[in-house]
JSON list of C-alpha atoms in Angstrom, two decimals:
[
{"chain": "A", "resi": 12, "resn": "GLY", "atom": "CA", "xyz": [44.34, 33.05, 15.07]},
{"chain": "A", "resi": 13, "resn": "LEU", "atom": "CA", "xyz": [41.13, 31.70, 16.65]},
{"chain": "A", "resi": 14, "resn": "TRP", "atom": "CA", "xyz": [37.87, 30.35, 15.33]},
{"chain": "A", "resi": 15, "resn": "THR", "atom": "CA", "xyz": [34.67, 31.40, 17.08]},
{"chain": "A", "resi": 16, "resn": "ILE", "atom": "CA", "xyz": [30.95, 30.78, 16.45]},
{"chain": "A", "resi": 17, "resn": "VAL", "atom": "CA", "xyz": [29.03, 34.01, 15.83]},
{"chain": "A", "resi": 18, "resn": "THR", "atom": "CA", "xyz": [25.59, 32.55, 15.32]},
{"chain": "A", "resi": 19, "resn": "ALA", "atom": "CA", "xyz": [24.15, 29.05, 15.63]},
{"chain": "A", "resi": 20, "resn": "PRO", "atom": "CA", "xyz": [20.73, 27.40, 15.85]},
{"chain": "A", "resi": 21, "resn": "SER", "atom": "CA", "xyz": [19.32, 27.08, 19.38]},
{"chain": "A", "resi": 22, "resn": "GLY", "atom": "CA", "xyz": [20.29, 23.86, 21.07]},
{"chain": "A", "resi": 23, "resn": "SER", "atom": "CA", "xyz": [23.25, 22.99, 18.93]},
{"chain": "A", "resi": 24, "resn": "ASN", "atom": "CA", "xyz": [26.54, 21.71, 20.43]},
{"chain": "A", "resi": 25, "resn": "ALA", "atom": "CA", "xyz": [28.62, 23.25, 17.65]},
{"chain": "A", "resi": 26, "resn": "ARG", "atom": "CA", "xyz": [32.32, 23.15, 18.23]},
{"chain": "A", "resi": 27, "resn": "PHE", "atom": "CA", "xyz": [35.79, 22.99, 16.49]},
{"chain": "A", "resi": 28, "resn": "THR", "atom": "CA", "xyz": [38.17, 20.12, 16.96]},
{"chain": "A", "resi": 29, "resn": "ASN", "atom": "CA", "xyz": [40.89, 22.69, 17.38]},
{"chain": "A", "resi": 30, "resn": "ALA", "atom": "CA", "xyz": [39.80, 26.34, 17.24]},
{"chain": "A", "resi": 31, "resn": "ALA", "atom": "CA", "xyz": [43.44, 27.64, 16.97]},
{"chain": "A", "resi": 32, "resn": "LEU", "atom": "CA", "xyz": [44.03, 25.93, 13.66]},
{"chain": "A", "resi": 33, "resn": "PRO", "atom": "CA", "xyz": [43.14, 27.73, 10.48]},
{"chain": "A", "resi": 34, "resn": "ASN", "atom": "CA", "xyz": [42.33, 24.42, 8.91]},
{"chain": "A", "resi": 35, "resn": "THR", "atom": "CA", "xyz": [40.19, 22.61, 11.39]},
{"chain": "A", "resi": 36, "resn": "GLN", "atom": "CA", "xyz": [36.95, 20.57, 11.56]},
{"chain": "A", "resi": 37, "resn": "PHE", "atom": "CA", "xyz": [33.61, 22.01, 12.58]},
{"chain": "A", "resi": 38, "resn": "GLN", "atom": "CA", "xyz": [31.08, 19.60, 14.17]},
{"chain": "A", "resi": 39, "resn": "THR", "atom": "CA", "xyz": [27.44, 20.10, 15.22]},
{"chain": "A", "resi": 40, "resn": "ASN", "atom": "CA", "xyz": [24.36, 18.05, 16.17]},
{"chain": "A", "resi": 41, "resn": "ARG", "atom": "CA", "xyz": [21.84, 20.36, 14.66]},
{"chain": "A", "resi": 42, "resn": "ALA", "atom": "CA", "xyz": [20.89, 21.44, 11.16]},
{"chain": "A", "resi": 43, "resn": "GLY", "atom": "CA", "xyz": [20.63, 25.12, 10.35]},
{"chain": "A", "resi": 44, "resn": "ILE", "atom": "CA", "xyz": [22.71, 28.17, 9.37]},
{"chain": "A", "resi": 45, "resn": "TYR", "atom": "CA", "xyz": [25.98, 28.93, 11.23]},
{"chain": "A", "resi": 46, "resn": "THR", "atom": "CA", "xyz": [28.23, 32.00, 11.09]},
{"chain": "A", "resi": 47, "resn": "LEU", "atom": "CA", "xyz": [31.87, 31.28, 11.87]},
{"chain": "A", "resi": 48, "resn": "ARG", "atom": "CA", "xyz": [34.61, 33.82, 12.41]},
{"chain": "A", "resi": 49, "resn": "TRP", "atom": "CA", "xyz": [38.36, 33.48, 12.11]},
{"chain": "A", "resi": 50, "resn": "THR", "atom": "CA", "xyz": [40.16, 36.20, 13.98]},
{"chain": "A", "resi": 51, "resn": "VAL", "atom": "CA", "xyz": [43.86, 37.06, 13.78]},
{"chain": "A", "resi": 52, "resn": "SER", "atom": "CA", "xyz": [45.21, 39.33, 16.58]},
{"chain": "A", "resi": 53, "resn": "ASN", "atom": "CA", "xyz": [48.44, 40.83, 17.60]},
{"chain": "A", "resi": 54, "resn": "PRO", "atom": "CA", "xyz": [48.98, 42.79, 20.84]},
{"chain": "A", "resi": 55, "resn": "LYS", "atom": "CA", "xyz": [50.45, 45.70, 18.88]},
{"chain": "A", "resi": 56, "resn": "CYS", "atom": "CA", "xyz": [47.84, 45.69, 16.01]},
{"chain": "A", "resi": 57, "resn": "THR", "atom": "CA", "xyz": [44.19, 45.81, 15.61]},
{"chain": "A", "resi": 58, "resn": "ALA", "atom": "CA", "xyz": [42.61, 42.44, 15.35]},
{"chain": "A", "resi": 59, "resn": "VAL", "atom": "CA", "xyz": [41.24, 41.51, 11.91]},
{"chain": "A", "resi": 60, "resn": "PHE", "atom": "CA", "xyz": [38.74, 38.75, 11.05]},
{"chain": "A", "resi": 61, "resn": "ASP", "atom": "CA", "xyz": [36.82, 37.15, 8.31]},
{"chain": "A", "resi": 62, "resn": "GLU", "atom": "CA", "xyz": [33.48, 35.34, 8.50]},
{"chain": "A", "resi": 63, "resn": "VAL", "atom": "CA", "xyz": [31.94, 32.48, 6.69]},
{"chain": "A", "resi": 64, "resn": "THR", "atom": "CA", "xyz": [28.32, 31.22, 6.65]},
{"chain": "A", "resi": 65, "resn": "ILE", "atom": "CA", "xyz": [27.56, 27.63, 6.32]},
{"chain": "A", "resi": 66, "resn": "GLU", "atom": "CA", "xyz": [24.29, 25.71, 6.15]},
{"chain": "A", "resi": 67, "resn": "VAL", "atom": "CA", "xyz": [24.16, 22.35, 7.74]},
{"chain": "A", "resi": 68, "resn": "PHE", "atom": "CA", "xyz": [21.43, 19.99, 6.33]},
{"chain": "A", "resi": 69, "resn": "GLN", "atom": "CA", "xyz": [19.87, 17.25, 8.45]},
{"chain": "A", "resi": 70, "resn": "GLN", "atom": "CA", "xyz": [20.46, 13.68, 7.28]},
{"chain": "A", "resi": 71, "resn": "PRO", "atom": "CA", "xyz": [17.37, 12.17, 5.84]},
{"chain": "A", "resi": 72, "resn": "VAL", "atom": "CA", "xyz": [15.28, 9.81, 8.02]},
{"chain": "A", "resi": 73, "resn": "ALA", "atom": "CA", "xyz": [13.06, 7.15, 6.61]},
{"chain": "A", "resi": 74, "resn": "GLY", "atom": "CA", "xyz": [9.34, 7.31, 7.19]},
{"chain": "A", "resi": 75, "resn": "THR", "atom": "CA", "xyz": [6.73, 4.59, 7.20]},
{"chain": "A", "resi": 76, "resn": "LEU", "atom": "CA", "xyz": [4.64, 3.18, 4.34]},
{"chain": "A", "resi": 77, "resn": "SER", "atom": "CA", "xyz": [1.26, 1.72, 5.33]},
{"chain": "A", "resi": 78, "resn": "PRO", "atom": "CA", "xyz": [-0.51, -0.48, 5.33]},
{"chain": "A", "resi": 79, "resn": "ASN", "atom": "CA", "xyz": [2.50, -2.77, 5.95]},
{"chain": "A", "resi": 80, "resn": "SER", "atom": "CA", "xyz": [1.09, -5.50, 3.71]},
{"chain": "A", "resi": 81, "resn": "THR", "atom": "CA", "xyz": [-2.12, -6.17, 1.92]},
{"chain": "A", "resi": 82, "resn": "ALA", "atom": "CA", "xyz": [-3.73, -8.91, -0.15]},
{"chain": "A", "resi": 83, "resn": "VAL", "atom": "CA", "xyz": [-6.09, -8.13, -3.06]},
{"chain": "A", "resi": 84, "resn": "CYS", "atom": "CA", "xyz": [-7.75, -9.72, -5.98]},
{"chain": "A", "resi": 85, "resn": "SER", "atom": "CA", "xyz": [-6.38, -9.31, -9.47]},
{"chain": "A", "resi": 86, "resn": "GLY", "atom": "CA", "xyz": [-7.57, -6.02, -11.01]},
{"chain": "A", "resi": 87, "resn": "ALA", "atom": "CA", "xyz": [-8.02, -4.29, -7.70]},
{"chain": "A", "resi": 88, "resn": "SER", "atom": "CA", "xyz": [-6.67, -0.95, -6.58]},
{"chain": "A", "resi": 89, "resn": "VAL", "atom": "CA", "xyz": [-4.52, -0.30, -3.44]},
{"chain": "A", "resi": 90, "resn": "THR", "atom": "CA", "xyz": [-3.73, 3.07, -1.91]},
{"chain": "A", "resi": 91, "resn": "LEU", "atom": "CA", "xyz": [-0.49, 3.45, 0.18]},
{"chain": "A", "resi": 92, "resn": "THR", "atom": "CA", "xyz": [0.38, 6.26, 2.52]},
{"chain": "A", "resi": 93, "resn": "TYR", "atom": "CA", "xyz": [3.83, 7.58, 3.52]},
{"chain": "A", "resi": 94, "resn": "ALA", "atom": "CA", "xyz": [4.37, 9.46, 6.74]},
{"chain": "A", "resi": 95, "resn": "SER", "atom": "CA", "xyz": [6.92, 10.82, 9.16]},
{"chain": "A", "resi": 96, "resn": "GLY", "atom": "CA", "xyz": [9.92, 11.02, 6.86]},
{"chain": "A", "resi": 97, "resn": "ILE", "atom": "CA", "xyz": [12.54, 13.77, 7.35]},
{"chain": "A", "resi": 98, "resn": "GLY", "atom": "CA", "xyz": [14.02, 15.27, 4.30]},
{"chain": "A", "resi": 99, "resn": "ALA", "atom": "CA", "xyz": [12.67, 15.24, 0.72]},
{"chain": "A", "resi": 100, "resn": "ILE", "atom": "CA", "xyz": [11.03, 12.33, -1.10]},
{"chain": "A", "resi": 101, "resn": "GLY", "atom": "CA", "xyz": [13.55, 11.24, -3.69]},
{"chain": "A", "resi": 102, "resn": "ALA", "atom": "CA", "xyz": [11.52, 8.42, -5.25]},
{"chain": "A", "resi": 103, "resn": "TRP", "atom": "CA", "xyz": [8.77, 5.92, -4.81]},
{"chain": "A", "resi": 104, "resn": "GLU", "atom": "CA", "xyz": [9.99, 2.64, -6.11]},
{"chain": "A", "resi": 105, "resn": "GLN", "atom": "CA", "xyz": [8.27, -0.72, -7.08]},
{"chain": "A", "resi": 106, "resn": "SER", "atom": "CA", "xyz": [9.35, -4.15, -7.65]},
{"chain": "A", "resi": 107, "resn": "THR", "atom": "CA", "xyz": [7.55, -7.13, -9.29]},
{"chain": "A", "resi": 108, "resn": "ASP", "atom": "CA", "xyz": [10.31, -9.67, -8.93]},
{"chain": "A", "resi": 109, "resn": "ASN", "atom": "CA", "xyz": [10.49, -9.84, -5.15]},
{"chain": "A", "resi": 110, "resn": "GLY", "atom": "CA", "xyz": [12.99, -6.95, -4.71]},
{"chain": "A", "resi": 111, "resn": "THR", "atom": "CA", "xyz": [15.64, -8.16, -7.11]},
{"chain": "A", "resi": 112, "resn": "SER", "atom": "CA", "xyz": [15.21, -4.97, -9.19]},
{"chain": "A", "resi": 113, "resn": "TRP", "atom": "CA", "xyz": [13.48, -1.60, -8.44]},
{"chain": "A", "resi": 114, "resn": "GLN", "atom": "CA", "xyz": [11.87, 0.82, -10.76]},
{"chain": "A", "resi": 115, "resn": "PRO", "atom": "CA", "xyz": [10.88, 4.42, -9.90]},
{"chain": "A", "resi": 116, "resn": "ILE", "atom": "CA", "xyz": [7.36, 5.45, -10.03]},
{"chain": "A", "resi": 117, "resn": "THR", "atom": "CA", "xyz": [6.96, 8.49, -12.18]},
{"chain": "A", "resi": 118, "resn": "PRO", "atom": "CA", "xyz": [6.05, 11.16, -11.71]},
{"chain": "A", "resi": 119, "resn": "THR", "atom": "CA", "xyz": [7.20, 10.90, -8.14]},
{"chain": "A", "resi": 120, "resn": "PRO", "atom": "CA", "xyz": [4.24, 10.76, -5.75]},
{"chain": "A", "resi": 121, "resn": "THR", "atom": "CA", "xyz": [3.96, 12.84, -2.66]},
{"chain": "A", "resi": 122, "resn": "ASN", "atom": "CA", "xyz": [2.58, 11.20, 0.46]},
{"chain": "A", "resi": 123, "resn": "THR", "atom": "CA", "xyz": [0.02, 8.85, -1.17]},
{"chain": "A", "resi": 124, "resn": "TYR", "atom": "CA", "xyz": [-0.17, 6.75, -4.20]},
{"chain": "A", "resi": 125, "resn": "THR", "atom": "CA", "xyz": [-2.85, 4.45, -5.67]},
{"chain": "A", "resi": 126, "resn": "PHE", "atom": "CA", "xyz": [-1.93, 1.41, -7.66]},
{"chain": "A", "resi": 127, "resn": "ASN", "atom": "CA", "xyz": [-4.71, 0.59, -10.11]},
{"chain": "A", "resi": 128, "resn": "SER", "atom": "CA", "xyz": [-5.61, -2.68, -11.85]},
{"chain": "A", "resi": 129, "resn": "LEU", "atom": "CA", "xyz": [-2.97, -4.73, -10.17]},
{"chain": "A", "resi": 130, "resn": "THR", "atom": "CA", "xyz": [-2.15, -8.12, -11.76]},
{"chain": "A", "resi": 131, "resn": "ALA", "atom": "CA", "xyz": [1.12, -9.13, -10.15]},
{"chain": "A", "resi": 132, "resn": "ASN", "atom": "CA", "xyz": [2.60, -9.23, -6.71]},
{"chain": "A", "resi": 133, "resn": "THR", "atom": "CA", "xyz": [4.25, -5.86, -6.13]},
{"chain": "A", "resi": 134, "resn": "GLN", "atom": "CA", "xyz": [6.66, -4.53, -3.48]},
{"chain": "A", "resi": 135, "resn": "VAL", "atom": "CA", "xyz": [6.89, -0.77, -2.74]},
{"chain": "A", "resi": 136, "resn": "ARG", "atom": "CA", "xyz": [9.38, 1.43, -0.90]},
{"chain": "A", "resi": 137, "resn": "VAL", "atom": "CA", "xyz": [10.23, 5.14, -0.65]},
{"chain": "A", "resi": 138, "resn": "GLN", "atom": "CA", "xyz": [13.63, 6.70, -0.82]},
{"chain": "A", "resi": 139, "resn": "MET", "atom": "CA", "xyz": [14.28, 9.80, 1.17]},
{"chain": "A", "resi": 140, "resn": "ILE", "atom": "CA", "xyz": [17.03, 12.25, 0.30]},
{"chain": "A", "resi": 141, "resn": "SER", "atom": "CA", "xyz": [18.49, 15.28, 2.07]},
{"chain": "A", "resi": 142, "resn": "VAL", "atom": "CA", "xyz": [16.94, 18.70, 1.34]},
{"chain": "A", "resi": 143, "resn": "GLY", "atom": "CA", "xyz": [20.59, 19.61, 0.71]},
{"chain": "A", "resi": 144, "resn": "ALA", "atom": "CA", "xyz": [21.04, 16.97, -2.02]},
{"chain": "A", "resi": 145, "resn": "SER", "atom": "CA", "xyz": [21.73, 19.66, -4.61]},
{"chain": "A", "resi": 146, "resn": "SER", "atom": "CA", "xyz": [24.47, 20.98, -2.36]},
{"chain": "A", "resi": 147, "resn": "GLY", "atom": "CA", "xyz": [26.36, 17.65, -2.12]},
{"chain": "A", "resi": 148, "resn": "CYS", "atom": "CA", "xyz": [24.55, 15.99, 0.80]},
{"chain": "A", "resi": 149, "resn": "THR", "atom": "CA", "xyz": [24.16, 12.50, -0.79]},
{"chain": "A", "resi": 150, "resn": "GLN", "atom": "CA", "xyz": [22.83, 10.46, 2.10]},
{"chain": "A", "resi": 151, "resn": "THR", "atom": "CA", "xyz": [19.63, 8.51, 1.48]},
{"chain": "A", "resi": 152, "resn": "ALA", "atom": "CA", "xyz": [17.21, 6.56, 3.74]},
{"chain": "A", "resi": 153, "resn": "THR", "atom": "CA", "xyz": [14.94, 3.84, 2.70]},
{"chain": "A", "resi": 154, "resn": "SER", "atom": "CA", "xyz": [11.48, 3.15, 4.17]},
{"chain": "A", "resi": 155, "resn": "ASN", "atom": "CA", "xyz": [10.03, -0.17, 5.04]},
{"chain": "A", "resi": 156, "resn": "VAL", "atom": "CA", "xyz": [8.94, -2.38, 2.14]},
{"chain": "A", "resi": 157, "resn": "VAL", "atom": "CA", "xyz": [5.23, -3.02, 1.62]},
{"chain": "A", "resi": 158, "resn": "THR", "atom": "CA", "xyz": [4.24, -6.15, -0.08]},
{"chain": "A", "resi": 159, "resn": "ILE", "atom": "CA", "xyz": [0.95, -6.21, -2.18]},
{"chain": "A", "resi": 160, "resn": "THR", "atom": "CA", "xyz": [-0.03, -9.87, -2.82]},
{"chain": "A", "resi": 161, "resn": "VAL", "atom": "CA", "xyz": [-2.24, -10.08, -5.80]},
{"chain": "A", "resi": 162, "resn": "SER", "atom": "CA", "xyz": [-4.28, -13.29, -6.17]},
{"chain": "A", "resi": 163, "resn": "PRO", "atom": "CA", "xyz": [-6.18, -14.43, -9.28]},
{"chain": "A", "resi": 164, "resn": "ASN", "atom": "CA", "xyz": [-9.86, -14.11, -9.13]},
{"chain": "A", "resi": 165, "resn": "THR", "atom": "CA", "xyz": [-11.72, -16.87, -7.34]},
{"chain": "A", "resi": 166, "resn": "VAL", "atom": "CA", "xyz": [-13.49, -19.42, -9.41]},
{"chain": "A", "resi": 167, "resn": "ALA", "atom": "CA", "xyz": [-15.86, -21.78, -7.52]},
{"chain": "A", "resi": 168, "resn": "GLY", "atom": "CA", "xyz": [-15.63, -24.65, -10.01]},
{"chain": "A", "resi": 169, "resn": "THR", "atom": "CA", "xyz": [-18.18, -27.46, -10.60]},
{"chain": "A", "resi": 170, "resn": "ILE", "atom": "CA", "xyz": [-18.80, -30.74, -8.91]},
{"chain": "A", "resi": 171, "resn": "ALA", "atom": "CA", "xyz": [-20.14, -33.66, -10.88]},
{"chain": "A", "resi": 172, "resn": "GLY", "atom": "CA", "xyz": [-23.85, -34.83, -10.36]},
{"chain": "A", "resi": 173, "resn": "ASP", "atom": "CA", "xyz": [-25.63, -36.56, -7.60]},
{"chain": "A", "resi": 174, "resn": "THR", "atom": "CA", "xyz": [-25.12, -40.21, -6.56]},
{"chain": "A", "resi": 175, "resn": "LEU", "atom": "CA", "xyz": [-27.91, -42.64, -5.74]},
{"chain": "A", "resi": 176, "resn": "ALA", "atom": "CA", "xyz": [-26.80, -45.76, -3.91]},
{"chain": "A", "resi": 177, "resn": "CYS", "atom": "CA", "xyz": [-28.79, -48.81, -3.32]},
{"chain": "A", "resi": 178, "resn": "THR", "atom": "CA", "xyz": [-27.06, -49.95, -0.06]},
{"chain": "A", "resi": 179, "resn": "SER", "atom": "CA", "xyz": [-25.32, -48.25, 2.72]},
{"chain": "A", "resi": 180, "resn": "PRO", "atom": "CA", "xyz": [-22.75, -47.33, 3.97]},
{"chain": "A", "resi": 181, "resn": "VAL", "atom": "CA", "xyz": [-21.71, -45.63, 0.81]},
{"chain": "A", "resi": 182, "resn": "SER", "atom": "CA", "xyz": [-18.21, -44.76, -0.39]},
{"chain": "A", "resi": 183, "resn": "GLY", "atom": "CA", "xyz": [-17.08, -42.76, -3.36]},
{"chain": "A", "resi": 184, "resn": "ASN", "atom": "CA", "xyz": [-15.30, -39.73, -4.48]},
{"chain": "A", "resi": 185, "resn": "LEU", "atom": "CA", "xyz": [-16.21, -36.24, -5.69]},
{"chain": "A", "resi": 186, "resn": "ARG", "atom": "CA", "xyz": [-14.14, -34.02, -7.92]},
{"chain": "A", "resi": 187, "resn": "LEU", "atom": "CA", "xyz": [-14.25, -30.27, -8.10]},
{"chain": "A", "resi": 188, "resn": "ASN", "atom": "CA", "xyz": [-13.38, -29.20, -11.66]},
{"chain": "A", "resi": 189, "resn": "GLY", "atom": "CA", "xyz": [-12.17, -25.70, -12.74]},
{"chain": "A", "resi": 190, "resn": "ALA", "atom": "CA", "xyz": [-11.70, -24.16, -9.26]},
{"chain": "A", "resi": 191, "resn": "VAL", "atom": "CA", "xyz": [-9.22, -21.36, -8.75]},
{"chain": "A", "resi": 192, "resn": "GLY", "atom": "CA", "xyz": [-8.23, -20.83, -5.07]},
{"chain": "A", "resi": 193, "resn": "SER", "atom": "CA", "xyz": [-7.93, -22.83, -1.85]},
{"chain": "A", "resi": 194, "resn": "ILE", "atom": "CA", "xyz": [-10.62, -25.43, -1.23]},
{"chain": "A", "resi": 195, "resn": "GLN", "atom": "CA", "xyz": [-12.62, -26.44, 1.78]},
{"chain": "A", "resi": 196, "resn": "TRP", "atom": "CA", "xyz": [-15.24, -29.28, 1.40]},
{"chain": "A", "resi": 197, "resn": "GLN", "atom": "CA", "xyz": [-18.43, -29.15, 3.43]},
{"chain": "A", "resi": 198, "resn": "LEU", "atom": "CA", "xyz": [-21.27, -31.50, 4.15]},
{"chain": "A", "resi": 199, "resn": "SER", "atom": "CA", "xyz": [-24.85, -31.13, 5.21]},
{"chain": "A", "resi": 200, "resn": "THR", "atom": "CA", "xyz": [-27.08, -33.92, 6.59]},
{"chain": "A", "resi": 201, "resn": "ASN", "atom": "CA", "xyz": [-30.21, -31.75, 6.96]},
{"chain": "A", "resi": 202, "resn": "ASN", "atom": "CA", "xyz": [-30.77, -30.88, 3.32]},
{"chain": "A", "resi": 203, "resn": "GLY", "atom": "CA", "xyz": [-28.67, -27.73, 3.41]},
{"chain": "A", "resi": 204, "resn": "SER", "atom": "CA", "xyz": [-30.03, -26.08, 6.55]},
{"chain": "A", "resi": 205, "resn": "SER", "atom": "CA", "xyz": [-26.60, -26.09, 8.07]},
{"chain": "A", "resi": 206, "resn": "TRP", "atom": "CA", "xyz": [-23.10, -26.96, 6.82]},
{"chain": "A", "resi": 207, "resn": "ASP", "atom": "CA", "xyz": [-19.95, -28.38, 8.46]},
{"chain": "A", "resi": 208, "resn": "ASN", "atom": "CA", "xyz": [-16.43, -28.20, 7.31]},
{"chain": "A", "resi": 209, "resn": "ILE", "atom": "CA", "xyz": [-14.88, -31.58, 6.57]},
{"chain": "A", "resi": 210, "resn": "THR", "atom": "CA", "xyz": [-11.51, -31.75, 8.46]},
{"chain": "A", "resi": 211, "resn": "GLY", "atom": "CA", "xyz": [-8.61, -32.14, 6.06]},
{"chain": "A", "resi": 212, "resn": "ALA", "atom": "CA", "xyz": [-10.79, -32.01, 2.99]},
{"chain": "A", "resi": 213, "resn": "THR", "atom": "CA", "xyz": [-8.96, -29.33, 1.01]},
{"chain": "A", "resi": 214, "resn": "SER", "atom": "CA", "xyz": [-7.94, -30.89, -2.36]},
{"chain": "A", "resi": 215, "resn": "SER", "atom": "CA", "xyz": [-9.88, -30.96, -5.61]},
{"chain": "A", "resi": 216, "resn": "VAL", "atom": "CA", "xyz": [-10.86, -34.61, -4.93]},
{"chain": "A", "resi": 217, "resn": "TYR", "atom": "CA", "xyz": [-12.77, -35.68, -1.90]},
{"chain": "A", "resi": 218, "resn": "ASN", "atom": "CA", "xyz": [-13.08, -39.37, -1.00]},
{"chain": "A", "resi": 219, "resn": "TYR", "atom": "CA", "xyz": [-16.01, -40.09, 1.18]},
{"chain": "A", "resi": 220, "resn": "SER", "atom": "CA", "xyz": [-17.01, -43.32, 3.02]},
{"chain": "A", "resi": 221, "resn": "GLY", "atom": "CA", "xyz": [-19.43, -44.53, 5.66]},
{"chain": "A", "resi": 222, "resn": "ILE", "atom": "CA", "xyz": [-22.34, -42.53, 4.42]},
{"chain": "A", "resi": 223, "resn": "THR", "atom": "CA", "xyz": [-25.57, -43.97, 5.86]},
{"chain": "A", "resi": 224, "resn": "GLN", "atom": "CA", "xyz": [-27.99, -41.15, 5.29]},
{"chain": "A", "resi": 225, "resn": "ALA", "atom": "CA", "xyz": [-28.72, -38.49, 2.63]},
{"chain": "A", "resi": 226, "resn": "THR", "atom": "CA", "xyz": [-25.87, -36.07, 2.50]},
{"chain": "A", "resi": 227, "resn": "LEU", "atom": "CA", "xyz": [-25.07, -33.00, 0.49]},
{"chain": "A", "resi": 228, "resn": "PHE", "atom": "CA", "xyz": [-21.69, -31.85, -0.43]},
{"chain": "A", "resi": 229, "resn": "ARG", "atom": "CA", "xyz": [-20.21, -28.57, -1.61]},
{"chain": "A", "resi": 230, "resn": "ALA", "atom": "CA", "xyz": [-16.94, -26.69, -1.65]},
{"chain": "A", "resi": 231, "resn": "LEU", "atom": "CA", "xyz": [-15.87, -23.24, -0.46]},
{"chain": "A", "resi": 232, "resn": "VAL", "atom": "CA", "xyz": [-13.25, -21.75, -2.66]},
{"chain": "A", "resi": 233, "resn": "THR", "atom": "CA", "xyz": [-11.14, -18.67, -1.74]},
{"chain": "A", "resi": 234, "resn": "SER", "atom": "CA", "xyz": [-8.22, -17.19, -3.85]},
{"chain": "A", "resi": 235, "resn": "GLY", "atom": "CA", "xyz": [-5.98, -15.10, -1.56]},
{"chain": "A", "resi": 236, "resn": "GLY", "atom": "CA", "xyz": [-7.67, -11.74, -0.88]},
{"chain": "A", "resi": 237, "resn": "CYS", "atom": "CA", "xyz": [-10.54, -12.39, -3.29]},
{"chain": "A", "resi": 238, "resn": "ASN", "atom": "CA", "xyz": [-14.17, -13.06, -2.35]},
{"chain": "A", "resi": 239, "resn": "GLN", "atom": "CA", "xyz": [-15.07, -16.57, -1.23]},
{"chain": "A", "resi": 240, "resn": "LEU", "atom": "CA", "xyz": [-17.36, -18.47, -3.61]},
{"chain": "A", "resi": 241, "resn": "ILE", "atom": "CA", "xyz": [-19.46, -21.56, -3.18]},
{"chain": "A", "resi": 242, "resn": "SER", "atom": "CA", "xyz": [-19.68, -24.42, -5.70]},
{"chain": "A", "resi": 243, "resn": "ASN", "atom": "CA", "xyz": [-22.80, -26.26, -6.70]},
{"chain": "A", "resi": 244, "resn": "GLU", "atom": "CA", "xyz": [-24.21, -28.82, -4.28]},
{"chain": "A", "resi": 245, "resn": "VAL", "atom": "CA", "xyz": [-24.28, -32.51, -5.04]},
{"chain": "A", "resi": 246, "resn": "GLY", "atom": "CA", "xyz": [-26.06, -35.19, -2.99]},
{"chain": "A", "resi": 247, "resn": "VAL", "atom": "CA", "xyz": [-25.40, -38.76, -2.05]},
{"chain": "A", "resi": 248, "resn": "ARG", "atom": "CA", "xyz": [-28.68, -40.51, -1.43]},
{"chain": "A", "resi": 249, "resn": "ILE", "atom": "CA", "xyz": [-29.63, -43.93, -0.45]},
{"chain": "A", "resi": 250, "resn": "ALA", "atom": "CA", "xyz": [-32.56, -45.73, -2.03]},
{"chain": "A", "resi": 251, "resn": "THR", "atom": "CA", "xyz": [-35.25, -46.98, 0.23]}
]
């Protein structure tokens, strides 16, 4: 007998490993519907054949979730978009323990999904499955993982009151109480018309020294992807 290919998708390289064997392997590089024929012939008899139709499903290919990462403030919403996957979307999954465990998002979203009122860091991915999953094609493909970093709301905090010194240069310290976020201390020597960052002054306590003229201090506070806030201003003044 002999196997032959009756119909095949255009561009396929379909072939049998040994077309003369009744039990052989069929290979192809292209998804689609194939009609295969097994023919038994004898020089003294009329050839007989039987045909079988098979459908070859493409393996799933992972698409891309975007944006790749984002930072937001607690309570914010984030919309993710999924594109360019091949196959069917099996599941959107999320993790709030840095990928140790994943939970499906239900009902399964299509190409976009909006996370509302986020309060914790969240990782997201999409699982693609073959369109032939119900026919036994069990391969899956996983997209990139998107990380949504959620920061607590910025709190500017409060600096204690002004200082009046009798002599200069003046030394002392300022403490920013109740702030939430990263801190950058600033000073102004022109009564607040302009402000300069103080290099290295990023903790809740700032120790100043060598002050010889009236100087205002304040702190910029930023929590992750949240808005930057400004604390109250305090002054160090020298009595004349």
